[in-house]
Structure formats: C-alpha cells, structure tokens
Tab-separated table of C-alpha atoms and ligand atoms in Angstrom:
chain	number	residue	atom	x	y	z
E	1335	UNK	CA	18.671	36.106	-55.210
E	1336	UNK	CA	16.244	38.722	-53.347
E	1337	UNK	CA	16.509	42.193	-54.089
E	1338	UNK	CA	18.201	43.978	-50.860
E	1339	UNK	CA	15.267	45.934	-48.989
E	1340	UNK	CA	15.736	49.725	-49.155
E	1341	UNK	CA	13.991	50.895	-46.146
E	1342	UNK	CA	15.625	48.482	-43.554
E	1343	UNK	CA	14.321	49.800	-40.025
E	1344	UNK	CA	13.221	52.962	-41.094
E	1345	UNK	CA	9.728	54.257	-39.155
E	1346	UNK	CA	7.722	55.591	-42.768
E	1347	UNK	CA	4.513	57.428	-41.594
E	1348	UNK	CA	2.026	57.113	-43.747
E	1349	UNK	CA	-1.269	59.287	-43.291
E	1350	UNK	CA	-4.218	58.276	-45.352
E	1351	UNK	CA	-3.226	55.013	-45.006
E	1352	UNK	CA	-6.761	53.390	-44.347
E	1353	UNK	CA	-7.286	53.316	-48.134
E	1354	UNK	CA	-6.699	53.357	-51.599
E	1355	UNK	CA	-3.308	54.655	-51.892
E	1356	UNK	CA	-1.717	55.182	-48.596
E	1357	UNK	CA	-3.156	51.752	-48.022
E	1358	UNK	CA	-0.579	50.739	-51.195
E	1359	UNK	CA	2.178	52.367	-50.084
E	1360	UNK	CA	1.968	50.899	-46.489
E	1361	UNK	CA	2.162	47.414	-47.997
E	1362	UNK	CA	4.886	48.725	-50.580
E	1363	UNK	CA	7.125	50.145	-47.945
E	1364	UNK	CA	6.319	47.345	-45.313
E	1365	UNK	CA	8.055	44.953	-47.965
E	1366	UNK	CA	11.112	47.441	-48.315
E	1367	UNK	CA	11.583	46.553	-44.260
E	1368	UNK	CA	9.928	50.060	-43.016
E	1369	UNK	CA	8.633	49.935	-39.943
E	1370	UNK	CA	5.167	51.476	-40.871
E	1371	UNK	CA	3.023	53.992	-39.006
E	1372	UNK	CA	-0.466	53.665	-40.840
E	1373	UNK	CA	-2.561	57.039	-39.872
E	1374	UNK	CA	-5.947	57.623	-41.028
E	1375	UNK	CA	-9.174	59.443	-39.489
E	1376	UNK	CA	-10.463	56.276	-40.457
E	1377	UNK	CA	-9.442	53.684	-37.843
E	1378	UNK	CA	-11.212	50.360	-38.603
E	1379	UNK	CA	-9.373	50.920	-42.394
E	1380	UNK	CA	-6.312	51.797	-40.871
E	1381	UNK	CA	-6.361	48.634	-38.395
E	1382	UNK	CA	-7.793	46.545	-42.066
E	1383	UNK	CA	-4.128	47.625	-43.390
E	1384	UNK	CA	-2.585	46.906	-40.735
E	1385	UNK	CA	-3.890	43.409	-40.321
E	1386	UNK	CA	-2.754	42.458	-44.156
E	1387	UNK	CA	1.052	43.929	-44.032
E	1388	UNK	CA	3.722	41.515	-43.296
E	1389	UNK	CA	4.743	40.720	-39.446
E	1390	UNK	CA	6.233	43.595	-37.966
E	1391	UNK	CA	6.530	46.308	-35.790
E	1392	UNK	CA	3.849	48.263	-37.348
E	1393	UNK	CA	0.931	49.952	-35.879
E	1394	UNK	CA	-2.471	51.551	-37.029
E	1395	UNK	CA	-2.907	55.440	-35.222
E	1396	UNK	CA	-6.126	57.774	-35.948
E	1397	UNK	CA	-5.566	61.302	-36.543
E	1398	UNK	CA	-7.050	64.188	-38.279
E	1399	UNK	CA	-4.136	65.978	-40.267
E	1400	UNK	CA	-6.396	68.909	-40.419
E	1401	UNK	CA	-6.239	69.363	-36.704
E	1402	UNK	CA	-2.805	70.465	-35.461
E	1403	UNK	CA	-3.148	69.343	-32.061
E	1404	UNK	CA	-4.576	66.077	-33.772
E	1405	UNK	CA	-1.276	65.906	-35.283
E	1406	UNK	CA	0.921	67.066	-32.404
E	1407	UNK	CA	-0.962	63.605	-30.434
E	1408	UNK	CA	0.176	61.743	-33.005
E	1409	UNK	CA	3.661	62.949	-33.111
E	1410	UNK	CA	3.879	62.214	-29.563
E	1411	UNK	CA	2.426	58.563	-30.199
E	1412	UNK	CA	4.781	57.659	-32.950
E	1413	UNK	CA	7.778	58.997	-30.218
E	1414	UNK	CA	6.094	56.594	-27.460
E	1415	UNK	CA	5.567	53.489	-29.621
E	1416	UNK	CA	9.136	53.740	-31.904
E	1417	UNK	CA	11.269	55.747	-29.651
E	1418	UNK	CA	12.324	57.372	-33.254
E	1419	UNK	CA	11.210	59.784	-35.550
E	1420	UNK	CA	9.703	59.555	-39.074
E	1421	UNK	CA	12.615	59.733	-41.526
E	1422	UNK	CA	10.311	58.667	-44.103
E	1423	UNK	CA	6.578	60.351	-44.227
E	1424	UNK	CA	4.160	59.630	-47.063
E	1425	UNK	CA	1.385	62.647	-46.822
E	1426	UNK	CA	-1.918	60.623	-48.524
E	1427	UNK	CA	-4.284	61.619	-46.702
E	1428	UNK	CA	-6.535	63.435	-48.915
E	1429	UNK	CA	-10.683	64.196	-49.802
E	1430	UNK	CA	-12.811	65.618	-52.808
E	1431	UNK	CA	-16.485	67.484	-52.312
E	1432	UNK	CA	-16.891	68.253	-56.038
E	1433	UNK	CA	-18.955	70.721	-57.819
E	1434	UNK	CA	-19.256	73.536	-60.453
E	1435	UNK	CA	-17.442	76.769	-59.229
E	1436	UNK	CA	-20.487	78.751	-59.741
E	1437	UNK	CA	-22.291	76.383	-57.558
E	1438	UNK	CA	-19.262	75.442	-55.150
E	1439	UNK	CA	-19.874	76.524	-51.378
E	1440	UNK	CA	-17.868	77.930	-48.958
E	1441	UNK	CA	-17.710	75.035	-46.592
E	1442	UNK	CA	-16.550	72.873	-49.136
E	1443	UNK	CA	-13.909	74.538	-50.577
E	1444	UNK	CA	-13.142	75.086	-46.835
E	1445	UNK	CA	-13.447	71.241	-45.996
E	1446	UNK	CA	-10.726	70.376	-49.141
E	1447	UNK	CA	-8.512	73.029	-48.113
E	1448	UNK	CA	-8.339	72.083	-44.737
E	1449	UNK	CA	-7.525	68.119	-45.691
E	1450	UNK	CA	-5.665	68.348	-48.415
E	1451	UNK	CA	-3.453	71.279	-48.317
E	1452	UNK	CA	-3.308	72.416	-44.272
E	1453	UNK	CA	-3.241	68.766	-43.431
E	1454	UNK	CA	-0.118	68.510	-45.851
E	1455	UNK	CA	1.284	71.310	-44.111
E	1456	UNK	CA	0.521	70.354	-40.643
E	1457	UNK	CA	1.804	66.565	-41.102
E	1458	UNK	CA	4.870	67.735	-43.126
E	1459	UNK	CA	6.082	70.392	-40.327
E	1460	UNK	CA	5.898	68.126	-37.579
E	1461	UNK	CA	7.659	65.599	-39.058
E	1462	UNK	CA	10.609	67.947	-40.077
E	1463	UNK	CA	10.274	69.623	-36.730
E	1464	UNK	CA	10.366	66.220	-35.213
E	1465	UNK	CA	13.738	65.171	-37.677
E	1466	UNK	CA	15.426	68.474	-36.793
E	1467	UNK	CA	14.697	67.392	-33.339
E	1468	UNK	CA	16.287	64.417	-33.030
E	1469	UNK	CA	19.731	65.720	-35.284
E	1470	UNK	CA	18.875	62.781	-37.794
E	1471	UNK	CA	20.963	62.952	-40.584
E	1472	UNK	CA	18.493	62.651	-43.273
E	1473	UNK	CA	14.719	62.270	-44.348
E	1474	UNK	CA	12.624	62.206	-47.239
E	1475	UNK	CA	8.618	63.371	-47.153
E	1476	UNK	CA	6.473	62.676	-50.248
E	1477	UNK	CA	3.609	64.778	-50.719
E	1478	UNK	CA	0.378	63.492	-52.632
E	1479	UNK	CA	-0.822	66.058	-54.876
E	1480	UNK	CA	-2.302	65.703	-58.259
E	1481	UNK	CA	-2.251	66.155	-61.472
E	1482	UNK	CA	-5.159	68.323	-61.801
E	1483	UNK	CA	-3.508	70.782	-59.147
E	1484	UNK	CA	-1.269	71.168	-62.636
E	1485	UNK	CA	-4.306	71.251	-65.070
E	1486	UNK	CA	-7.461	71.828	-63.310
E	1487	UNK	CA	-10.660	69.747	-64.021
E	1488	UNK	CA	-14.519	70.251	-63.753
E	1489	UNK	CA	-15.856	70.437	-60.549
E	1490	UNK	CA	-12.930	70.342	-58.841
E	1491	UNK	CA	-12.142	74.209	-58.091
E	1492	UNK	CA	-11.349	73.355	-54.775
E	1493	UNK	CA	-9.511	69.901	-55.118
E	1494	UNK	CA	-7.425	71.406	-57.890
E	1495	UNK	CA	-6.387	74.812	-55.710
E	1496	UNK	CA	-5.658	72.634	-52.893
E	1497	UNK	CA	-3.239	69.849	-54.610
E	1498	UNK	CA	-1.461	72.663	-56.174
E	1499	UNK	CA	-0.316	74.023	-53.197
E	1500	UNK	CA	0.759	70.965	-51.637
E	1501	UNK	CA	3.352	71.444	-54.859
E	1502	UNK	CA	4.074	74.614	-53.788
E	1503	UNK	CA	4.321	73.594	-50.128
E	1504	UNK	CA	6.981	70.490	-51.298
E	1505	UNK	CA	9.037	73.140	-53.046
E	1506	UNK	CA	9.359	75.182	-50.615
E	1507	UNK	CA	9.892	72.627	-47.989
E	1508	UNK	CA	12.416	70.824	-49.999
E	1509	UNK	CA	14.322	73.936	-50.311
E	1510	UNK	CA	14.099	75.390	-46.480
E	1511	UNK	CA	15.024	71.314	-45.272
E	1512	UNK	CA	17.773	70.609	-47.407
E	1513	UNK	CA	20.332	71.791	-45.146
E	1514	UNK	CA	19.074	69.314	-42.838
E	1515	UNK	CA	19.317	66.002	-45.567
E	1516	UNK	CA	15.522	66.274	-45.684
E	1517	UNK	CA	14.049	65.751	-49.067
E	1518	UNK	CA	10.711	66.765	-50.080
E	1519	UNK	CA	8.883	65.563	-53.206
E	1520	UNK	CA	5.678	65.433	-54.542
E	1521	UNK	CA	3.873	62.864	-56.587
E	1522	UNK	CA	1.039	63.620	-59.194
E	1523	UNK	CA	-1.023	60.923	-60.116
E	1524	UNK	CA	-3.455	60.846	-62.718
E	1525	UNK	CA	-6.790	59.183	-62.865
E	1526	UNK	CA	-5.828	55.743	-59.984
E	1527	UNK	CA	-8.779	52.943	-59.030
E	1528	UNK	CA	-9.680	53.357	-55.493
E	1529	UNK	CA	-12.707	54.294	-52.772
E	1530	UNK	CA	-12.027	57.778	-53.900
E	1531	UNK	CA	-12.355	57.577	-57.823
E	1532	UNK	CA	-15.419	55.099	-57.258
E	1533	UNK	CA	-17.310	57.960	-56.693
E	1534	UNK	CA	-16.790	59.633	-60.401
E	1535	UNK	CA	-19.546	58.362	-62.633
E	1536	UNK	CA	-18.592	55.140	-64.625
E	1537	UNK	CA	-18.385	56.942	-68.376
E	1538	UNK	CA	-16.549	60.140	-66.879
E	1539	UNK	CA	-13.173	57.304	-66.038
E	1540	UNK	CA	-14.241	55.218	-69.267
E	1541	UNK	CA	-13.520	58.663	-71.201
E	1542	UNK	CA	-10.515	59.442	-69.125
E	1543	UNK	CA	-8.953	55.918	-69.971
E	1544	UNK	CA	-9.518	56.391	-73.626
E	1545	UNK	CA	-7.214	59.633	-73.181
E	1546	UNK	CA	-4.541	57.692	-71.264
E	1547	UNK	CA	-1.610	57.144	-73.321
E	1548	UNK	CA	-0.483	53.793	-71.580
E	1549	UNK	CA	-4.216	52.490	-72.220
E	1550	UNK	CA	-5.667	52.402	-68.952
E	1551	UNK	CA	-6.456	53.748	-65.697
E	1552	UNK	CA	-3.770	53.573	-62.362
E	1553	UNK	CA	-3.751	50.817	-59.740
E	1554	UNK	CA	-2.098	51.989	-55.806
E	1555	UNK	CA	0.651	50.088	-56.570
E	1556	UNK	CA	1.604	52.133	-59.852
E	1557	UNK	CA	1.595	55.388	-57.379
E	1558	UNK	CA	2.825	53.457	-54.351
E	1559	UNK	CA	6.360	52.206	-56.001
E	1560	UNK	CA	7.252	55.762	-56.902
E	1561	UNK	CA	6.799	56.569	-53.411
E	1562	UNK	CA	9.216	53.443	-52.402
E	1563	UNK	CA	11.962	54.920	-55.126
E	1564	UNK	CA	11.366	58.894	-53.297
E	1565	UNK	CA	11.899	57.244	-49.930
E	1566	UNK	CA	14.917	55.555	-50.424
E	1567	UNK	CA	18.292	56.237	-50.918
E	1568	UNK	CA	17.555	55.796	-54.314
E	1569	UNK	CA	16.359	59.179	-54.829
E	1570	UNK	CA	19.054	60.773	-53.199
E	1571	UNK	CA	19.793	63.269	-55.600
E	1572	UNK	CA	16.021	64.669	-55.862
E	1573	UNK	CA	13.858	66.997	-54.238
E	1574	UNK	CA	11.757	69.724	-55.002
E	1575	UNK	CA	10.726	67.459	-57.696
E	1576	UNK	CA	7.304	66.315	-58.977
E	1577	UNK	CA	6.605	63.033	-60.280
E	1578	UNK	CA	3.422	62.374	-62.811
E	1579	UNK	CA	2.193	58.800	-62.574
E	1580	UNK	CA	-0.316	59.280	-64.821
E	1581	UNK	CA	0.041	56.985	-67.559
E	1582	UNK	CA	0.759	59.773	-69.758
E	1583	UNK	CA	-2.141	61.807	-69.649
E	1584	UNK	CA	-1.875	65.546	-69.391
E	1585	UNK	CA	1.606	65.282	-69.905
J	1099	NAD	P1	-9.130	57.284	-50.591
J	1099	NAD	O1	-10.395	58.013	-50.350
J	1099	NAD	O2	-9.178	55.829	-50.915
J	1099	NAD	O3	-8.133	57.471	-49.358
J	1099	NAD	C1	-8.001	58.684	-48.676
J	1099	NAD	C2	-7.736	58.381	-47.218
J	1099	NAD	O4	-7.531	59.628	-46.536
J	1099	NAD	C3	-8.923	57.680	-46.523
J	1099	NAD	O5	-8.476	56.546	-45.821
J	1099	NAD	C4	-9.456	58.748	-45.581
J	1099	NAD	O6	-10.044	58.226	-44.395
J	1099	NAD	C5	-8.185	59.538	-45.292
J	1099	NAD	N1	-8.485	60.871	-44.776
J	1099	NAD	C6	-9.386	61.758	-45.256
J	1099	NAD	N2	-9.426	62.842	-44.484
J	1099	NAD	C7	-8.516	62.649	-43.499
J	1099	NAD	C8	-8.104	63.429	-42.389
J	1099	NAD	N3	-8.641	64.637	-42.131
J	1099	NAD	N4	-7.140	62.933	-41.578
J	1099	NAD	C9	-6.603	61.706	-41.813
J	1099	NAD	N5	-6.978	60.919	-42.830
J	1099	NAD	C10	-7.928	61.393	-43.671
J	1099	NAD	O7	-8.418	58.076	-51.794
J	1099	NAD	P2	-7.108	57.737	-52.644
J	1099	NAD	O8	-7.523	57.703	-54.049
J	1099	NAD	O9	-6.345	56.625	-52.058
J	1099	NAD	O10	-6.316	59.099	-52.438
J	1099	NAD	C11	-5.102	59.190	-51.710
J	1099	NAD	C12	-4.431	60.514	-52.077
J	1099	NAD	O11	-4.147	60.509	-53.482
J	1099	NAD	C13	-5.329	61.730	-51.828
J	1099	NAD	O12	-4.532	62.790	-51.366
J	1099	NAD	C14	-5.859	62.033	-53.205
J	1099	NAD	O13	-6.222	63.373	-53.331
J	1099	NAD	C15	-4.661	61.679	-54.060
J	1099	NAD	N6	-4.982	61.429	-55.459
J	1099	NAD	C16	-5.816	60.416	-55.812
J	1099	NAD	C17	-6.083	60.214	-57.153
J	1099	NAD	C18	-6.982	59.111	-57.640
J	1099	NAD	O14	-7.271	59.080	-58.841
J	1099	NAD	N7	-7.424	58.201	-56.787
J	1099	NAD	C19	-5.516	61.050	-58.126
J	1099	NAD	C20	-4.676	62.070	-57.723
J	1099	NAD	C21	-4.414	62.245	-56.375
C-alpha cells in the first residue's frame, strides 16, 4: 500500500526553486500532494521545474527575495493564482561571491547579504504576515542556512555571516510565530552536488568528501526530504530547531 501524502492541498512556496535544491524540494513536496509555488529570479529554471513535477496545480513565479516590493508582487500573485496563503514556505533561494576576507569587497559582501539573509527575512515576513492574515491555524517555514554559518570556511566571510543569521532569524521567528501555530526551522546542509557547488574547484569537494563521515558528498534529495519531514505534521513538535544534513561532517 502507498504511503498517505503529508502535504495534501497545501500551497508550499518554494523560492530558489529554479535549481539545485529548491528545485529538489519542489519535486519532493509536489509528491507529498503540495500544491507548489516554484519562485526563482531565474525564470526559464523555474518554468524547467515546473515542467518535470507531477500534474498539478503548480506554477513557476520570478521574484527577487532581495527586493521587498519584489516580494510583496509575489505575495499578491500567489493570493491571485491559489486564493490561499503559503502554510508551507521553503526559503532556498540563496548565492556565494567568494573570496579571502582581506581581499573581500564591499559589494560582495553586500550582494550575499542582501540574498541570503534580507531575502530570508523579506520572504519569511510576508509569508507570516500573509498566515496571520488569513487566521490560518498553522504553518511551518524552513529556512536554508548552512553549515558553515555554524563553522565558517575560507573565502566565505560573507556567505558564512549571512547563513548564520538566517539561524538567528528562524529562532527568533519561530519564537515571535508560535502563538500563531507557525513553525520556523532551519536546515544546515553540508557540502550538496548542485549548480552552486560546481563552482568550487574539483580537489577542494574531493577533500571535503574524504572528511565526510557517511563517505560522500549530498544529493537535493538528501536536503529536500528533511524539508518534507519540517513541513508536515510530522514535525509538529519542532521549531526553533536546526537540522545538519551534512553527512556528518562538522558535527
Ligand atoms: P543553486 O545555485 O543551484 O540554487 C540557488 C537558486 O537561488 C538559483 O535558482 C538562483 O537563481 C536562486 N536565486 C539566487 N538569487 C536569487 C534572488 N535574489 N531571488 C530569487 N532567487 C534567487 O544553489 P543550491 O546549492 O541549490 O543552494 C540552495 C540553497 O542551499 C542556498 O541558500 C544555498 O546557500 C544553500 N546551501 C547549499 C549548499 C550546497 O552545498 N549546495 C550547502 C549549504 C547551503
């Protein structure tokens, strides 16, 4: 017998969801019954998901979670199109521009800030705003951050600052929204394959997946079915919580 589906009819935004791992947890959700809403400044890879998740009501959106009135179009688009809110919202959306602190610029510590952490915050507010709204009895929002945000790593000064607030920022959320049934947790993968970690140089990941306990690098899917499990009902006793998926490594 098939497993029940957990997310029956629930609208899951995911932003980032053009590649990589949002692109994994639109697929992973969209299998749980969500009804997904795949974001991305990227919108040919947002439509490319779209086009390979099951039938459905889904739909591809562009936005710039840096932006807030980016955001605030969105949020009106997702009202338009579902006629619900987001109970479930997967924040993926995320960039590197790595270098050496002493050689790191302004503008790109900026740029990672502005993604990664402001996006986070933008995205994560209008979606509670949104489910506070509507007098929705529940929600859960999973936050991407990372595990170097916990451990720092070379070159990444900004990257590292920025995913460790987005922990701070899911603390703090889960705390203020938990009077409304919103959860807020954050997940900190380790070293996963996709379009982002093709850019880090072949023998830097070879020498990372010689440190990983379980023997080997992450796929999406290892990052996107802890996502499914902090979305659903599952979970229901969790938030404020942080989640490694990183195969053991810096644990
Ligand atoms: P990816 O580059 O494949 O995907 C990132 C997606 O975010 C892209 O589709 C991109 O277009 C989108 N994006 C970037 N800026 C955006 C913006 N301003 N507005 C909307 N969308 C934007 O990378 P990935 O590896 O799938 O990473 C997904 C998340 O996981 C990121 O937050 C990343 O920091 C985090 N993460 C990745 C790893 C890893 O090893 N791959 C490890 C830890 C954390």
């Amino acid at each position: 017998m098939a497993a029940a589906r957990r997310l029956p009819g629930v609208l899951a935004l995911v932003t980032g969801g053009g590649s990589g791992i949002g692109r994994a947890v639109c697929a992973r959700l969209a299998r749980e019954g969500a009804l997904v809403a795949v974001a991305d400044r990227d919108a040919a890879g947002a439509a490319e998901t779209l086009r390979a998740l099951p039938a459905g009501a889904h739909r591809a959106l562009e936005v710039d979670v840096g932006c807030a009135e980016s955001v605030a179009g969105l949020m009106a688009l997702l009202q338009a199109h579902f006629s619900q809110p987001a109970s479930v919202c997967i924040n993926c959306a995320g960039i590197t521009l790595d270098e050496f602190l002493l050689k790191q610029t302004e503008e790109a510590f900026d740029a990672v800030l502005r993604v990664n952490l402001k996006g986070t915050f933008l995205v994560t507010q209008a979606v509670a705003r949104a489910l506070v709204a509507s007098g929705a009895s529940g929600g859960s929002i999973i936050n991407v951050g990372s595990i170097v945000g916990k451990v720092g790593n070379l070159g990444q000064a900004n990257y590292a600052a920025s995913k460790a607030g987005v922990e701070a920022l899911s603390k703090t959320a889960a705390k203020e929204l938990a009077r409304y049934g919103i959860r807020c947790n954050t997940v900190l993968p380790g070293f996963i394959r996709s379009p982002m970690t093709d850019k880090v140089p072949q023998k830097v990941l070879d020498k990372f997946a010689a440190m990983v306990p379980l023997g080997r690098l992450g796929e999406p899917e290892d990052v996107a079915d802890v996502c499914a499990f902090l979305a659903s009902e599952d979970s229901r006793y969790i938030t404020g919580a942080s989640v490694e998926v990183t195969g053991g490594l810096f644990t």
